[in-house]
């Protein structure tokens, strides 16, 4: 196992696709696949379940993901020390996020933070939600961006922004012309949704049941672009946040809000309670909350 194999693994873990990961690292999909196969053989464990829709991390992948992140960060720190690129005045904040938050915040958020805090490096990585809570509890990260539900007894939270969930369907679908949809309208319709590693699943199964829906789930997946693509091909309907629908839908996809205005995804900045923040952590917390209030229209309740 070498550092590049871990880099390939983390990219596969983040993107859930051999082709996407290979493109980002400028190698062939065949090389990426071989590296994954060798890593699984070396560890003696299957890291991803393969399917036509992509890669789904196994519990072994979740375990390796945050260990790999720590190893790679330490490797970079040591390398930087010996190349004279760091000094005692620099520090790194480790931040984990549920998928989609960095893109929603935008590159401008990071650029503005670096402009005001040139001595603080941000290590911002996307993961499924449940492993992030473990990483917080174990002190492996400083902050997290997470949706509800969050235990406010254990964690200090600051509201960031909200998305409304919506239905995406092919424009030929019978529901495509609706102004809004009720949960019960989806009975008998195959659905693509976020999987069980995400708060969407347990939180909203109860909401669906109360609304008269027994969901027929065809696809559970982490990649919202594939949820929209499944709807575009009229293979099934999809449920995703409006931000992702706007990003991935084309002229063949109808995006329909739910009639229930409370069907939302509320995202928070999260840290462990009763733990004194460093000066760098205080700067990140203050900057983030202020920047979001100033620059994001959906930052108000």
CSV table of C-alpha atoms in Angstrom, one decimal:
chain,number,residue,atom,x,y,z
A,1,UNK,CA,0.0,0.0,0.0
A,2,UNK,CA,1.4,3.4,-1.0
A,3,UNK,CA,0.2,6.9,-0.7
A,4,UNK,CA,-1.0,7.1,-4.3
A,5,UNK,CA,-3.2,4.0,-3.8
A,6,UNK,CA,-4.7,5.8,-0.8
A,7,UNK,CA,-5.3,8.9,-2.9
A,8,UNK,CA,-7.0,6.8,-5.6
A,9,UNK,CA,-9.1,5.1,-2.9
A,10,UNK,CA,-10.3,8.4,-1.3
A,11,UNK,CA,-11.2,9.8,-4.7
A,12,UNK,CA,-13.2,6.6,-5.5
A,13,UNK,CA,-14.8,6.9,-2.1
A,14,UNK,CA,-15.8,10.5,-2.7
A,15,UNK,CA,-17.1,10.1,-6.2
A,16,UNK,CA,-18.5,6.6,-6.3
A,17,UNK,CA,-17.3,6.1,-9.9
A,18,UNK,CA,-14.2,4.6,-11.4
A,19,UNK,CA,-14.5,6.8,-14.5
A,20,UNK,CA,-15.0,10.1,-12.5
A,21,UNK,CA,-12.1,9.3,-10.1
A,22,UNK,CA,-9.8,8.4,-13.0
A,23,UNK,CA,-10.7,11.6,-14.8
A,24,UNK,CA,-9.9,13.7,-11.8
A,25,UNK,CA,-6.5,12.0,-11.3
A,26,UNK,CA,-5.7,12.0,-15.0
A,27,UNK,CA,-5.2,8.2,-15.3
A,28,UNK,CA,-7.1,5.6,-17.2
A,29,UNK,CA,-10.2,3.8,-15.8
A,30,UNK,CA,-8.3,0.5,-16.3
A,31,UNK,CA,-5.4,1.7,-14.1
A,32,UNK,CA,-7.8,3.0,-11.5
A,33,UNK,CA,-9.6,-0.4,-11.4
A,34,UNK,CA,-6.4,-2.3,-11.1
A,35,UNK,CA,-5.2,-0.1,-8.2
A,36,UNK,CA,-8.5,-0.7,-6.4
A,37,UNK,CA,-8.3,-4.5,-7.0
A,38,UNK,CA,-4.7,-4.6,-5.7
A,39,UNK,CA,-5.7,-2.6,-2.6
A,40,UNK,CA,-8.6,-5.0,-1.9
A,41,UNK,CA,-6.3,-8.0,-2.3
A,42,UNK,CA,-3.7,-6.5,0.0
A,43,UNK,CA,-6.3,-5.7,2.7
A,44,UNK,CA,-8.2,-9.0,2.1
A,45,UNK,CA,-11.5,-7.1,2.1
A,46,UNK,CA,-14.0,-5.8,-0.4
A,47,UNK,CA,-14.1,-2.0,-0.3
A,48,UNK,CA,-16.9,-1.3,-2.7
A,49,UNK,CA,-20.0,-3.1,-4.0
A,50,UNK,CA,-20.0,-2.8,-7.8
A,51,UNK,CA,-23.2,-2.1,-9.8
A,52,UNK,CA,-24.1,-0.5,-13.1
A,53,UNK,CA,-24.9,2.7,-11.2
A,54,UNK,CA,-21.4,3.0,-9.6
A,55,UNK,CA,-19.5,2.0,-6.5
A,56,UNK,CA,-21.2,1.7,-3.0
A,57,UNK,CA,-18.7,1.8,-0.1
A,58,UNK,CA,-18.7,-1.2,2.3
A,59,UNK,CA,-18.2,-0.9,6.0
A,60,UNK,CA,-14.5,-1.7,5.4
A,61,UNK,CA,-14.4,1.4,3.0
A,62,UNK,CA,-15.9,3.7,5.7
A,63,UNK,CA,-13.2,2.4,8.2
A,64,UNK,CA,-10.4,2.9,5.7
A,65,UNK,CA,-11.6,6.3,4.5
A,66,UNK,CA,-10.9,8.4,7.6
A,67,UNK,CA,-7.7,6.4,8.4
A,68,UNK,CA,-6.5,7.1,4.9
A,69,UNK,CA,-7.3,10.8,5.3
A,70,UNK,CA,-5.3,11.0,8.4
A,71,UNK,CA,-2.3,9.1,6.9
A,72,UNK,CA,-2.3,11.3,3.8
A,73,UNK,CA,-2.5,14.5,5.8
A,74,UNK,CA,0.4,13.5,8.0
A,75,UNK,CA,2.4,12.4,4.9
A,76,UNK,CA,1.8,15.9,3.4
A,77,UNK,CA,2.7,17.6,6.6
A,78,UNK,CA,6.0,15.7,6.9
A,79,UNK,CA,6.9,16.2,3.3
A,80,UNK,CA,6.2,19.9,3.6
A,81,UNK,CA,8.3,20.2,6.8
A,82,UNK,CA,11.3,18.7,5.0
A,83,UNK,CA,10.8,20.8,1.9
A,84,UNK,CA,10.7,24.0,4.0
A,85,UNK,CA,7.1,24.8,3.0
A,86,UNK,CA,5.7,25.1,6.5
A,87,UNK,CA,6.4,27.1,9.6
A,88,UNK,CA,5.2,27.1,13.2
A,89,UNK,CA,2.7,29.8,12.2
A,90,UNK,CA,0.7,27.6,9.9
A,91,UNK,CA,-2.0,25.1,10.9
A,92,UNK,CA,-4.5,22.8,9.3
A,93,UNK,CA,-8.2,22.5,10.1
A,94,UNK,CA,-9.8,19.1,9.3
A,95,UNK,CA,-13.4,19.4,8.2
A,96,UNK,CA,-15.7,16.7,7.0
A,97,UNK,CA,-18.9,17.4,5.1
A,98,UNK,CA,-21.9,15.6,3.8
A,99,UNK,CA,-21.9,15.4,0.0
A,100,UNK,CA,-22.7,18.6,-1.9
A,101,UNK,CA,-22.0,21.1,0.8
A,102,UNK,CA,-18.6,22.3,-0.6
A,103,UNK,CA,-20.1,22.9,-4.0
A,104,UNK,CA,-23.0,24.7,-2.5
A,105,UNK,CA,-20.7,27.0,-0.5
A,106,UNK,CA,-18.6,27.5,-3.7
A,107,UNK,CA,-15.0,28.1,-4.3
A,108,UNK,CA,-15.5,31.8,-3.3
A,109,UNK,CA,-16.0,30.7,0.3
A,110,UNK,CA,-12.6,29.0,0.4
A,111,UNK,CA,-10.9,31.8,-1.5
A,112,UNK,CA,-12.3,34.4,0.8
A,113,UNK,CA,-11.3,32.4,3.9
A,114,UNK,CA,-7.7,32.1,2.6
A,115,UNK,CA,-7.6,35.8,1.8
A,116,UNK,CA,-8.5,36.6,5.4
A,117,UNK,CA,-6.6,33.7,7.0
A,118,UNK,CA,-3.5,32.9,4.9
A,119,UNK,CA,-1.8,30.9,7.7
A,120,UNK,CA,-4.7,28.4,8.0
A,121,UNK,CA,-5.0,25.5,5.6
A,122,UNK,CA,-8.4,23.8,5.2
A,123,UNK,CA,-8.6,20.1,4.6
A,124,UNK,CA,-12.3,19.7,3.5
A,125,UNK,CA,-13.4,16.2,2.6
A,126,UNK,CA,-16.9,14.8,1.8
A,127,UNK,CA,-18.2,11.6,3.4
A,128,UNK,CA,-21.5,9.8,4.2
A,129,UNK,CA,-23.0,11.3,7.3
A,130,UNK,CA,-22.8,8.6,9.9
A,131,UNK,CA,-19.0,8.1,9.7
A,132,UNK,CA,-18.7,11.8,10.1
A,133,UNK,CA,-20.3,11.7,13.6
A,134,UNK,CA,-17.8,9.0,14.6
A,135,UNK,CA,-14.9,11.1,13.3
A,136,UNK,CA,-16.2,14.1,15.4
A,137,UNK,CA,-16.5,11.9,18.5
A,138,UNK,CA,-13.0,10.5,18.1
A,139,UNK,CA,-11.5,13.9,17.6
A,140,UNK,CA,-10.3,13.1,14.0
A,141,UNK,CA,-11.9,16.3,12.6
A,142,UNK,CA,-12.4,19.8,14.0
A,143,UNK,CA,-15.7,20.6,12.3
A,144,UNK,CA,-18.4,19.1,10.2
A,145,UNK,CA,-21.2,20.3,7.9
A,146,UNK,CA,-24.2,18.0,8.5
A,147,UNK,CA,-27.9,17.9,8.1
A,148,UNK,CA,-30.5,17.2,10.8
A,149,UNK,CA,-31.0,15.3,13.0
A,150,UNK,CA,-28.1,16.4,15.2
A,151,UNK,CA,-27.8,15.6,19.0
A,152,UNK,CA,-27.6,19.1,20.5
A,153,UNK,CA,-26.6,17.6,23.8
A,154,UNK,CA,-23.3,16.4,22.3
A,155,UNK,CA,-22.7,19.0,19.6
A,156,UNK,CA,-22.6,22.7,19.2
A,157,UNK,CA,-24.3,23.7,16.0
A,158,UNK,CA,-24.8,26.8,13.8
A,159,UNK,CA,-27.4,26.9,11.1
A,160,UNK,CA,-26.0,27.4,7.6
A,161,UNK,CA,-28.6,26.9,4.9
A,162,UNK,CA,-31.5,24.9,3.7
A,163,UNK,CA,-32.6,23.0,0.5
A,164,UNK,CA,-36.1,21.9,-0.3
A,165,UNK,CA,-36.5,18.4,-1.5
A,166,UNK,CA,-38.2,17.9,-4.8
A,167,UNK,CA,-39.3,15.3,-7.2
A,168,UNK,CA,-37.5,14.9,-10.5
A,169,UNK,CA,-39.2,13.0,-13.4
A,170,UNK,CA,-39.0,12.8,-17.1
A,171,UNK,CA,-41.2,15.3,-18.8
A,172,UNK,CA,-43.3,12.5,-20.3
A,173,UNK,CA,-44.1,11.2,-16.8
A,174,UNK,CA,-47.7,11.5,-15.6
A,175,UNK,CA,-46.7,13.7,-12.7
A,176,UNK,CA,-44.6,16.1,-14.8
A,177,UNK,CA,-47.3,18.8,-15.1
A,178,UNK,CA,-48.1,19.0,-11.3
A,179,UNK,CA,-47.5,22.3,-9.5
A,180,UNK,CA,-46.6,20.2,-6.4
A,181,UNK,CA,-46.8,16.6,-5.3
A,182,UNK,CA,-48.2,14.9,-2.2
A,183,UNK,CA,-46.3,12.0,-0.7
A,184,UNK,CA,-49.3,9.7,-1.5
A,185,UNK,CA,-49.0,10.6,-5.2
A,186,UNK,CA,-45.8,8.5,-5.4
A,187,UNK,CA,-47.4,5.2,-4.4
A,188,UNK,CA,-46.6,2.5,-6.9
A,189,UNK,CA,-43.9,4.7,-8.6
A,190,UNK,CA,-40.3,3.3,-8.6
A,191,UNK,CA,-38.0,5.8,-6.8
A,192,UNK,CA,-34.3,6.7,-6.6
A,193,UNK,CA,-33.3,8.2,-3.3
A,194,UNK,CA,-30.3,8.8,-1.0
A,195,UNK,CA,-29.3,5.5,0.7
A,196,UNK,CA,-29.2,4.3,4.3
A,197,UNK,CA,-25.9,6.0,5.2
A,198,UNK,CA,-27.7,9.3,5.0
A,199,UNK,CA,-30.1,11.0,7.4
A,200,UNK,CA,-32.5,11.4,4.5
A,201,UNK,CA,-33.5,7.7,4.8
A,202,UNK,CA,-34.6,7.2,8.4
A,203,UNK,CA,-35.9,10.8,8.9
A,204,UNK,CA,-38.1,10.8,5.8
A,205,UNK,CA,-39.4,7.2,5.9
A,206,UNK,CA,-41.5,8.3,8.8
A,207,UNK,CA,-42.6,11.4,7.0
A,208,UNK,CA,-43.6,9.3,4.0
A,209,UNK,CA,-45.6,6.9,6.1
A,210,UNK,CA,-47.5,9.7,7.8
A,211,UNK,CA,-48.2,11.2,4.3
A,212,UNK,CA,-49.7,7.9,3.1
A,213,UNK,CA,-46.7,6.8,1.0
A,214,UNK,CA,-45.2,3.3,1.1
A,215,UNK,CA,-42.2,4.0,-1.1
A,216,UNK,CA,-41.2,1.6,-3.9
A,217,UNK,CA,-37.4,2.1,-3.8
A,218,UNK,CA,-35.7,1.0,-6.9
A,219,UNK,CA,-32.3,2.7,-6.3
A,220,UNK,CA,-30.4,3.8,-3.2
A,221,UNK,CA,-27.3,5.8,-4.1
A,222,UNK,CA,-25.1,8.6,-2.8
A,223,UNK,CA,-24.7,10.4,-6.2
A,224,UNK,CA,-27.5,12.9,-6.8
A,225,UNK,CA,-26.5,13.3,-10.4
A,226,UNK,CA,-27.4,9.7,-11.0
A,227,UNK,CA,-30.8,10.2,-9.3
A,228,UNK,CA,-31.5,13.0,-11.8
A,229,UNK,CA,-30.1,10.9,-14.7
A,230,UNK,CA,-32.4,8.0,-13.7
A,231,UNK,CA,-35.4,10.4,-13.9
A,232,UNK,CA,-34.1,11.8,-17.2
A,233,UNK,CA,-34.1,8.4,-18.8
A,234,UNK,CA,-37.6,7.7,-17.4
A,235,UNK,CA,-36.3,4.7,-15.6
A,236,UNK,CA,-37.8,5.9,-12.3
A,237,UNK,CA,-38.7,9.1,-10.4
A,238,UNK,CA,-36.1,10.6,-8.1
A,239,UNK,CA,-36.1,12.6,-4.9
A,240,UNK,CA,-33.3,15.0,-4.4
A,241,UNK,CA,-32.6,18.5,-3.0
A,242,UNK,CA,-33.5,21.4,-5.2
A,243,UNK,CA,-29.9,22.6,-5.5
A,244,UNK,CA,-28.9,19.3,-7.1
A,245,UNK,CA,-31.9,19.2,-9.3
A,246,UNK,CA,-31.1,22.7,-10.7
A,247,UNK,CA,-27.5,21.6,-11.2
A,248,UNK,CA,-28.1,18.3,-13.0
A,249,UNK,CA,-31.5,18.6,-14.7
A,250,UNK,CA,-31.8,19.3,-18.4
A,251,UNK,CA,-34.7,20.2,-20.7
A,252,UNK,CA,-36.0,16.6,-20.5
A,253,UNK,CA,-36.4,16.7,-16.7
A,254,UNK,CA,-39.3,18.2,-14.7
A,255,UNK,CA,-38.5,19.4,-11.2
A,256,UNK,CA,-41.6,19.5,-9.0
A,257,UNK,CA,-41.7,20.7,-5.4
A,258,UNK,CA,-43.5,18.7,-2.7
A,259,UNK,CA,-46.6,20.3,-1.3
A,260,UNK,CA,-45.2,19.9,2.2
A,261,UNK,CA,-43.1,23.0,2.8
A,262,UNK,CA,-41.4,21.3,5.7
A,263,UNK,CA,-39.7,18.6,3.5
A,264,UNK,CA,-36.3,20.3,3.7
A,265,UNK,CA,-32.6,19.5,4.2
A,266,UNK,CA,-31.2,21.9,6.8
A,267,UNK,CA,-27.4,22.0,7.0
A,268,UNK,CA,-25.4,23.0,10.1
A,269,UNK,CA,-21.8,23.7,11.0
A,270,UNK,CA,-21.1,21.2,13.9
A,271,UNK,CA,-18.4,20.8,16.5
A,272,UNK,CA,-18.0,18.8,19.7
A,273,UNK,CA,-19.4,20.6,22.8
A,274,UNK,CA,-17.4,21.5,25.9
A,275,UNK,CA,-14.1,21.6,24.0
A,276,UNK,CA,-12.2,24.8,23.9
A,277,UNK,CA,-11.5,26.1,20.4
A,278,UNK,CA,-8.1,27.1,19.2
A,279,UNK,CA,-7.6,30.6,17.7
A,280,UNK,CA,-7.7,29.1,14.2
A,281,UNK,CA,-10.9,27.2,15.0
A,282,UNK,CA,-12.5,30.3,16.3
A,283,UNK,CA,-11.6,32.2,13.2
A,284,UNK,CA,-13.1,29.5,11.0
A,285,UNK,CA,-16.4,29.3,13.0
A,286,UNK,CA,-16.8,33.1,13.0
A,287,UNK,CA,-15.8,33.5,9.3
A,288,UNK,CA,-18.1,30.7,8.2
A,289,UNK,CA,-21.2,31.9,10.0
A,290,UNK,CA,-20.7,35.5,8.9
A,291,UNK,CA,-19.9,34.6,5.3
A,292,UNK,CA,-23.0,32.5,4.9
A,293,UNK,CA,-25.3,35.1,6.3
A,294,UNK,CA,-23.8,37.7,3.9
A,295,UNK,CA,-23.5,35.6,0.7
A,296,UNK,CA,-26.3,33.0,0.8
A,297,UNK,CA,-29.9,33.9,0.3
A,298,UNK,CA,-31.2,30.7,2.0
A,299,UNK,CA,-29.2,31.2,5.2
A,300,UNK,CA,-32.1,32.7,7.1
A,301,UNK,CA,-34.7,30.7,8.8
